[in-house]
Short mmCIF file of C-alpha atoms in Angstrom, two decimals:
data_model
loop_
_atom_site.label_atom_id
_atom_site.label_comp_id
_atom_site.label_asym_id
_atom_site.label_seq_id
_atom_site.Cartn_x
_atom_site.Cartn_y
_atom_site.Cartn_z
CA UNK A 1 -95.93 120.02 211.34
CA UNK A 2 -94.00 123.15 210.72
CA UNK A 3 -90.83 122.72 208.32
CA UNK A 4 -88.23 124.10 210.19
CA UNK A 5 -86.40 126.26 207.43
CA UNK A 6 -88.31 127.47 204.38
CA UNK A 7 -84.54 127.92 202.53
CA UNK A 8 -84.34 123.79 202.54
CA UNK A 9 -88.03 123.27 201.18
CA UNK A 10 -86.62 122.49 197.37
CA UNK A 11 -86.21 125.97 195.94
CA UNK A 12 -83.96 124.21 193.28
CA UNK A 13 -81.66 127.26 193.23
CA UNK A 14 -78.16 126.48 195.03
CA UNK A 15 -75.89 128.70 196.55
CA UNK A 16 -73.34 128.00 193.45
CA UNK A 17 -76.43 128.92 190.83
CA UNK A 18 -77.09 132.27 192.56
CA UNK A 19 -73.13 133.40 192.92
CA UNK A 20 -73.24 132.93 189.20
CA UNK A 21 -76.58 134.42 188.88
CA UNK A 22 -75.18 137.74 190.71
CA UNK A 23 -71.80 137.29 188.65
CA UNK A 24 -73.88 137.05 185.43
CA UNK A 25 -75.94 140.38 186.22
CA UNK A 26 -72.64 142.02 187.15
CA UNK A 27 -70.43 141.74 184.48
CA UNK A 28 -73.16 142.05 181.56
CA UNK A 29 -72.49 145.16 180.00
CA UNK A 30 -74.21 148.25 180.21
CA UNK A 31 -76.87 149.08 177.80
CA UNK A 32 -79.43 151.82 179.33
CA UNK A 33 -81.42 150.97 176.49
CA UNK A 34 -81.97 146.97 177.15
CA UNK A 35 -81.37 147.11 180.75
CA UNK A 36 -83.18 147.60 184.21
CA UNK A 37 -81.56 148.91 187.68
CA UNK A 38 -83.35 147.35 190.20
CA UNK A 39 -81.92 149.30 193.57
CA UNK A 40 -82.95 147.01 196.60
CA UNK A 41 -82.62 147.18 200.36
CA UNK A 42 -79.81 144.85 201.84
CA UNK A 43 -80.74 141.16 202.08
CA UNK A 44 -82.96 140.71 198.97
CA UNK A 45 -79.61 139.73 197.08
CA UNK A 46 -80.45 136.12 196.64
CA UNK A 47 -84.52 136.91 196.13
CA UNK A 48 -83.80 138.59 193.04
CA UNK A 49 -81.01 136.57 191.69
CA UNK A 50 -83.67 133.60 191.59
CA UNK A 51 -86.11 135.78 189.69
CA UNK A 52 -84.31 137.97 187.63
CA UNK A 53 -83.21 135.80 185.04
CA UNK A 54 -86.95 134.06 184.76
CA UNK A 55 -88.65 137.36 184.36
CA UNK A 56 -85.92 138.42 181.53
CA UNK A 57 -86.60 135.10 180.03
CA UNK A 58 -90.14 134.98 179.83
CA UNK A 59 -89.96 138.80 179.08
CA UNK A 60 -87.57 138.05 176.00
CA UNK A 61 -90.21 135.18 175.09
CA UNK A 62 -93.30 137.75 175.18
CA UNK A 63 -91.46 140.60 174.06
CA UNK A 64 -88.49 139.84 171.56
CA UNK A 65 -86.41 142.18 173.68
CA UNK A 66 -83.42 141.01 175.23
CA UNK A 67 -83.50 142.68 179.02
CA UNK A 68 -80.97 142.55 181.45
CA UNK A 69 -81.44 143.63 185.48
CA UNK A 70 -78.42 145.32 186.96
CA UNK A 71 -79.29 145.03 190.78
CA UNK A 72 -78.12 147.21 193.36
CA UNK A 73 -78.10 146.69 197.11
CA UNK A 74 -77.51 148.23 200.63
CA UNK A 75 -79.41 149.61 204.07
CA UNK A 76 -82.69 150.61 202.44
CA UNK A 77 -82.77 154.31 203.66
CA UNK A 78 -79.40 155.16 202.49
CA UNK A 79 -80.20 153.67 199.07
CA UNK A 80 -83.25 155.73 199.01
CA UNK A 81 -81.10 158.99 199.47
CA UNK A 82 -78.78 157.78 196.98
CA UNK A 83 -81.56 157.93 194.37
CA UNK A 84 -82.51 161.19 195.29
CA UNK A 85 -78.72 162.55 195.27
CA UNK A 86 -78.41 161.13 191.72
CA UNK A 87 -75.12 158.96 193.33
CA UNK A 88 -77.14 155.54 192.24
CA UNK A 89 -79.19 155.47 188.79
CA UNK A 90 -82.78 153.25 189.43
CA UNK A 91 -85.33 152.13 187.22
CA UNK A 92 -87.39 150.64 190.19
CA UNK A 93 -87.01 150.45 193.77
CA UNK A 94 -87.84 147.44 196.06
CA UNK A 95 -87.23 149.35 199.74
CA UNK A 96 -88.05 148.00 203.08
CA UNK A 97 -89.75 150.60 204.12
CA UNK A 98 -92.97 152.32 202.94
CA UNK A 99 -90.93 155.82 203.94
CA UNK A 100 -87.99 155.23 201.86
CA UNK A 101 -89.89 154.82 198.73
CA UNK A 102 -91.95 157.88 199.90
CA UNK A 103 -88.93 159.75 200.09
CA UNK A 104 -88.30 159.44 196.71
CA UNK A 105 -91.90 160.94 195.71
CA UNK A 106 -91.53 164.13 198.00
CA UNK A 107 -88.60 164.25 195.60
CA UNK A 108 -90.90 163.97 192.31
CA UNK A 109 -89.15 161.20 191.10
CA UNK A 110 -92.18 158.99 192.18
CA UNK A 111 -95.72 159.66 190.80
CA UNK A 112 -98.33 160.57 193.39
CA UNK A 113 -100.45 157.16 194.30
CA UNK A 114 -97.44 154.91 193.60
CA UNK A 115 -98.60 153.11 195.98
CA UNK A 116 -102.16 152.19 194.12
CA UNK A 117 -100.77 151.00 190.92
CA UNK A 118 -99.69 147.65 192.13
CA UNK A 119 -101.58 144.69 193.56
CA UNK A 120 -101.59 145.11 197.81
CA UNK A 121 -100.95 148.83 197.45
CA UNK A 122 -97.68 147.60 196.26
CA UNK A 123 -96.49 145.12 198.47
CA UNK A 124 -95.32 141.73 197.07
CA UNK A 125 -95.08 140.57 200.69
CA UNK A 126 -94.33 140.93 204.25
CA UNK A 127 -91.59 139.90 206.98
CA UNK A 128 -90.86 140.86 210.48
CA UNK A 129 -88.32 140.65 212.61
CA UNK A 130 -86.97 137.37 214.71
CA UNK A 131 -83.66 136.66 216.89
CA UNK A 132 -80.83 134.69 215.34
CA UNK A 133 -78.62 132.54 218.50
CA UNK A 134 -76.06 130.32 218.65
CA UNK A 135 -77.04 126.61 218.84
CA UNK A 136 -78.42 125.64 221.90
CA UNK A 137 -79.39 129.04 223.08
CA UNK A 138 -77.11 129.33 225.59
CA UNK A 139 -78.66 132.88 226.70
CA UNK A 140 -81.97 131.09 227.12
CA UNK A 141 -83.24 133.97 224.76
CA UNK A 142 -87.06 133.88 223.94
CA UNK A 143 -88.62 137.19 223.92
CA UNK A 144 -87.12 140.90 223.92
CA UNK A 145 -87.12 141.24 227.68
CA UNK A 146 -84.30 139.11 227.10
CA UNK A 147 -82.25 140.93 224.88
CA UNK A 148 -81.02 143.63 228.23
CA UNK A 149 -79.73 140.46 230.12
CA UNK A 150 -76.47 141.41 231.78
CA UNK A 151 -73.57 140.39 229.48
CA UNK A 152 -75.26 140.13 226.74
CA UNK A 153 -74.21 141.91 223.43
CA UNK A 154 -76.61 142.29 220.83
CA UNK A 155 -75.81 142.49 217.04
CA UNK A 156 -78.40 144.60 214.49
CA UNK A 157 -78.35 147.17 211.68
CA UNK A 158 -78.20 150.93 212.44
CA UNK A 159 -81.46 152.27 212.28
CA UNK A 160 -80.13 155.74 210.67
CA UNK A 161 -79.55 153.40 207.52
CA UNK A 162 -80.97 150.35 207.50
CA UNK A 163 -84.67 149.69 207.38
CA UNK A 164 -83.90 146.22 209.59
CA UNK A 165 -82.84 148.59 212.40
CA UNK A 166 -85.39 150.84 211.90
CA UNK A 167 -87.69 147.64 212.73
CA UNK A 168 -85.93 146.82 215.07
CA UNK A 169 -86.20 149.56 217.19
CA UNK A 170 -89.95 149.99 215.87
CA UNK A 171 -90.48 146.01 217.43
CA UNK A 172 -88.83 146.89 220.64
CA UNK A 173 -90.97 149.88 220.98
CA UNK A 174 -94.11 148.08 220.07
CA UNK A 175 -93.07 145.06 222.35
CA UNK A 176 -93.47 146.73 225.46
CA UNK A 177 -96.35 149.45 224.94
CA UNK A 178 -98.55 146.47 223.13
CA UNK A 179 -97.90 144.95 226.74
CA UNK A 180 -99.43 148.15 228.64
CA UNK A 181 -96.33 150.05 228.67
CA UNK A 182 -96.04 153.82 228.76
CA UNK A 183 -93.86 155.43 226.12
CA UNK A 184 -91.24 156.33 229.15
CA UNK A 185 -91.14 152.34 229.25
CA UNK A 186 -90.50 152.13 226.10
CA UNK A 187 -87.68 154.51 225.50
CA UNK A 188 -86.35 152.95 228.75
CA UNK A 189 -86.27 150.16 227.19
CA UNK A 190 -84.89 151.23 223.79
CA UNK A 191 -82.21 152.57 225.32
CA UNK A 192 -80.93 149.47 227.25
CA UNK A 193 -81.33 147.82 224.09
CA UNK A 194 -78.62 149.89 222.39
CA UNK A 195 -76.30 149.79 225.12
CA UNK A 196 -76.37 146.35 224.40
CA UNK A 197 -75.22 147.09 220.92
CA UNK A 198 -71.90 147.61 220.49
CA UNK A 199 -71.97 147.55 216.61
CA UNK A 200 -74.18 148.94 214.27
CA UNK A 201 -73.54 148.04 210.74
CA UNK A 202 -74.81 150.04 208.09
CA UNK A 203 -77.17 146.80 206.45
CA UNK A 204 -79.00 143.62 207.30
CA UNK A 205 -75.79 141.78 205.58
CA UNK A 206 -73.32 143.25 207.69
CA UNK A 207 -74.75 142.49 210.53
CA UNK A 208 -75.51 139.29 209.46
CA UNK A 209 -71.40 139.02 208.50
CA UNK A 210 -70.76 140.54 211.66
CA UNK A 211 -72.76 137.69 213.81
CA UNK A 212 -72.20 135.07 212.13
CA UNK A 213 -68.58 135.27 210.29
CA UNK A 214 -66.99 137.27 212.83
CA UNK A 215 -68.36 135.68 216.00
CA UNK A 216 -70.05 139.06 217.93
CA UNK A 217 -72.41 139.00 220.14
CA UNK A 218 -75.39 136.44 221.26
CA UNK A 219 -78.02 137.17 219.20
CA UNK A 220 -78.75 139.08 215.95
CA UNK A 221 -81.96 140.62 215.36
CA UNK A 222 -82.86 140.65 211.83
CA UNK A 223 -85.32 140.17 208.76
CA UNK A 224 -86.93 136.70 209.30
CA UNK A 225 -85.97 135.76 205.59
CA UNK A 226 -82.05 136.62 206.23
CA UNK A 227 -82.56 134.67 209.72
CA UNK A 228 -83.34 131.76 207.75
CA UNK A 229 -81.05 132.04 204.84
CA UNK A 230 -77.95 133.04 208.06
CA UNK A 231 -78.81 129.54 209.85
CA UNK A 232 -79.05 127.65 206.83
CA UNK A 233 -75.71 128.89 205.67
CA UNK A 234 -74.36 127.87 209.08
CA UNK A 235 -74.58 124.35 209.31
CA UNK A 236 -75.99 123.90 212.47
CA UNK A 237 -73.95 126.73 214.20
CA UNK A 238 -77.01 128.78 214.93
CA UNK A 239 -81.13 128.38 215.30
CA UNK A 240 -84.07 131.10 215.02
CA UNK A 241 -85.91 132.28 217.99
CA UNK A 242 -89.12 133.52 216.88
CA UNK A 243 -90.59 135.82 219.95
CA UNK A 244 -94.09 136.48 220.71
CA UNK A 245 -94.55 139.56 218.99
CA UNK A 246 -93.18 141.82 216.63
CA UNK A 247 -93.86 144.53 214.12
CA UNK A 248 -95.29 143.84 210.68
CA UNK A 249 -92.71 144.48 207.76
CA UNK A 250 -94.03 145.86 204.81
CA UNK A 251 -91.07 146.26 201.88
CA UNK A 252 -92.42 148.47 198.84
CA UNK A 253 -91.52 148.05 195.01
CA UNK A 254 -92.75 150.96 192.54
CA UNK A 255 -90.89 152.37 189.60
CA UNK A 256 -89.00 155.38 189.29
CA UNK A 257 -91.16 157.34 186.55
CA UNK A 258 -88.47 160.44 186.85
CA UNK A 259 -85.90 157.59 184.88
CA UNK A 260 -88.74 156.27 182.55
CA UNK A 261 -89.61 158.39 179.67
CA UNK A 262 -89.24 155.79 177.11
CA UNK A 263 -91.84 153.74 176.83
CA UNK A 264 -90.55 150.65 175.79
CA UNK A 265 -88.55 151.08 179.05
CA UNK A 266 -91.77 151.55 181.17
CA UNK A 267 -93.29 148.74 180.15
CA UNK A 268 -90.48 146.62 180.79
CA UNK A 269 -89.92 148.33 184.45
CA UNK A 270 -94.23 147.78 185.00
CA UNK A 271 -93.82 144.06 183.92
CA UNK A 272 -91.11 143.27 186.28
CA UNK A 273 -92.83 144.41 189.27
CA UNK A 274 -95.94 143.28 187.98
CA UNK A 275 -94.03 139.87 187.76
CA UNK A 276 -93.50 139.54 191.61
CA UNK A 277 -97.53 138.66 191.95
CA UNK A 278 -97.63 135.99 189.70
CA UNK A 279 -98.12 132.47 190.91
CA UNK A 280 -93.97 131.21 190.72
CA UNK A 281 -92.61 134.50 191.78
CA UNK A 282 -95.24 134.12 194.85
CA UNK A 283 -94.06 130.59 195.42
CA UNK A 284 -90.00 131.69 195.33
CA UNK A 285 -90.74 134.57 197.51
CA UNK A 286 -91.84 131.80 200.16
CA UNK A 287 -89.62 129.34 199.48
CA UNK A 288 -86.89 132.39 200.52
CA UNK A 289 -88.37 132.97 203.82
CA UNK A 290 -90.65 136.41 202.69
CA UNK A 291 -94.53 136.05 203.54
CA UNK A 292 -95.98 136.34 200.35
CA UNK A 293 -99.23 138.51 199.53
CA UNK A 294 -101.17 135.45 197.75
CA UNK A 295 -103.29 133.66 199.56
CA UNK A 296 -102.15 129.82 199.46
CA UNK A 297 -98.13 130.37 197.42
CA UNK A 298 -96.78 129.81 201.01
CA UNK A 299 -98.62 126.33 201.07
CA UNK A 300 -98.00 125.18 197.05
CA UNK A 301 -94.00 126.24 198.08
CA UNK A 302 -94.28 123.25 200.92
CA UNK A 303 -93.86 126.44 203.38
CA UNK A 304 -95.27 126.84 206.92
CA UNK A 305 -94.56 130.43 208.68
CA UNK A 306 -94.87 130.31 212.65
CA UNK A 307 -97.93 132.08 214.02
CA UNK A 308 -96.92 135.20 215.65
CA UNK A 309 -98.84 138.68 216.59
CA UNK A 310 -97.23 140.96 213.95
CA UNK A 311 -98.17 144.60 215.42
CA UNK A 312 -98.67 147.12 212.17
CA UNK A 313 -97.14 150.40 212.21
CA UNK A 314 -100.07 152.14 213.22
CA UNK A 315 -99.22 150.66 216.64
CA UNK A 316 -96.69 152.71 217.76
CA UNK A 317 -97.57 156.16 215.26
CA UNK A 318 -100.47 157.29 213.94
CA UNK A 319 -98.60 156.36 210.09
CA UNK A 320 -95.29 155.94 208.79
CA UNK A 321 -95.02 160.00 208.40
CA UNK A 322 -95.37 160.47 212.17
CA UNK A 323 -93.32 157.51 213.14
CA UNK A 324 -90.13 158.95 210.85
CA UNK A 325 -90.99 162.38 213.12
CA UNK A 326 -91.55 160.67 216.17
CA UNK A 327 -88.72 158.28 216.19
CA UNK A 328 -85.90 158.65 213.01
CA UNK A 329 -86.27 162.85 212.39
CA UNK A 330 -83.19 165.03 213.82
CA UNK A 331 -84.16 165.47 217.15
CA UNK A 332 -86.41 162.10 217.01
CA UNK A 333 -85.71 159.30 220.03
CA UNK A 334 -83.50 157.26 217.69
CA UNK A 335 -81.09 159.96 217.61
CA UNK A 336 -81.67 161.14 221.11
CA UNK A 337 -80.43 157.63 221.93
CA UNK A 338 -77.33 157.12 219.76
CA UNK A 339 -76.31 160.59 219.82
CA UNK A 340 -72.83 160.92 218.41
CA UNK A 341 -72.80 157.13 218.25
CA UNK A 342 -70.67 156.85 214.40
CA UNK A 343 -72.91 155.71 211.42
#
């Protein structure tokens, strides 16, 4: 039987443990020299205040060398151009999207084949995207045919901003021309969406605040592992709706060799990520609602993820390069769409 919410399955790490956890690596002071920045797309907060402090203890162990991780967090393409603008300082990045951490290469700031110097080309795990309602499901909401109901107002990131939006409106896309639909369909259908949405928050967590602290809308669509951490928070005020298909999320970690010509400093910033493979960090990322990359962590974490067809980018562009042209450049349909719409 399927546990119904991977957040209750005994991670051990309580809401009051990881407000401390982010106070702690907030108010430590700065010391470029013993620290890491870790900059990280919206709704990782709580991942990475459950595995900071064991990497920089077991580091410290290894090592001798007292390490601190200074996180930072927001929609993942905006932090990704705050890198590059010099505005926000990283040592690594942990995006959402394979383009936002390619951004930062076309910059130089990235080696060439970042991608091949980590286990799973450098993804730690996967997600997707799922629908967040209120209790019941009054809407009756089950699949994104849904989702242009009359009446109904629809909550999710912008996808100028946030890599959950640009998901979103990747899933949408893929959800009808996976189903036989012509592109016209699915712009149709993209559009109707978004006149559905009459708030577009720059993150995951503000829409997520939006929904579910302030009350908008019906349904939120949104990273499965914030879905699951929003209705556990809630106490039985909402549910998850997981719908028959979606795209397959792929966040990216690498670090920032631009930031890293000390070598004591590399070797720190290759350990961390190298520390998301190993067998507990695995077993955490499951516990907290991420699809992890090794084979059998979901399973030792007690965790069960519903079965669902999980459509891969290359179903809607030929690769992420021609999907940012076809659908998130300047004169791409995302923008055709929301026009003047305010970011």
């Amino acid at each position: 039987m399927r546990k119904a919410n991977p957040w209750l399955n005994g991670l051990g790490v309580s809401a009051a443990v990881v407000g401390l956890s982010l106070i702690f690596l907030k108010n430590l002071p700065a010391d470029p020299g013993r620290q890491l920045i870790n900059v990280s797309y919206d709704p990782t907060r709580e991942l990475y205040a459950a595995l900071n402090p064991l990497f920089a203890a077991g580091y410290e162990k290894d090592t001798g060398r007292h390490l601190t991780i200074v996180q930072s967090h927001g929609g993942s393409s905006r932090q990704a151009r705050k890198v590059i603008s010099g505005e926000q300082s990283a040592d690594v990045v942990t995006l959402g999207l394979y383009s936002d951490v390619e951004a930062l290469q076309k910059r130089g700031l990235i080696a060439s084949g970042w991608e091949d110097r980590l286990p799973n080309h450098s993804r730690p795990y996967t997600s997707t995207i799922v629908f967040v309602v209120r209790q019941g499901n009054p809407r009756a909401i089950k699949d994104w045919p849904d989702l242009i109901a009359p009446g109904l107002e629809v909550v999710t990131p912008d996808p100028r901003t946030s890599s959950n939006g640009k998901l979103v409106a990747l899933a949408a896309w893929a959800a009808v021309t996976s189903r036989g639909g012509s592109d016209a369909d699915a712009l149709g259908f993209l559009q109707a969406l978004f006149q559905h949405t009459p708030v577009l928050d720059e993150g995951a967590r503000g829409a997520a605040t939006t929904f579910a602290l302030q009350g908008t809308g019906n349904v939120h669509l949104t990273w499965e592992n914030e879905a699951l951490r929003e209705v556990a928070d809630s106490k039985g005020k909402l549910q998850v709706v997981y719908p028959p298909i979606s795209i397959l999320a792929e966040p990216y970690v690498a670090w920032v060799d631009s930031a890293l010509s000390d070598k004591p400093r590399l070797q720190a910033a290759q350990a961390y990520l190298r520390f998301l493979y190993d067998d507990h960090s695995q077993e955490t990322i499951a516990r907290l609602g991420y699809r992890p990359f090794q084979v059998g962590a979901a399973r030792r974490a007690g965790v069960t993820f519903p079965d669902m067809k999980l459509v891969p980018i290359t179903a809607v562009a030929h690769d992420w390069t021609a999907a940012n042209q076809k659908f998130f450049s300047e004169n791409g349909v995302i923008e055709t769409i929301l026009g003047s719409r305010k970011k």
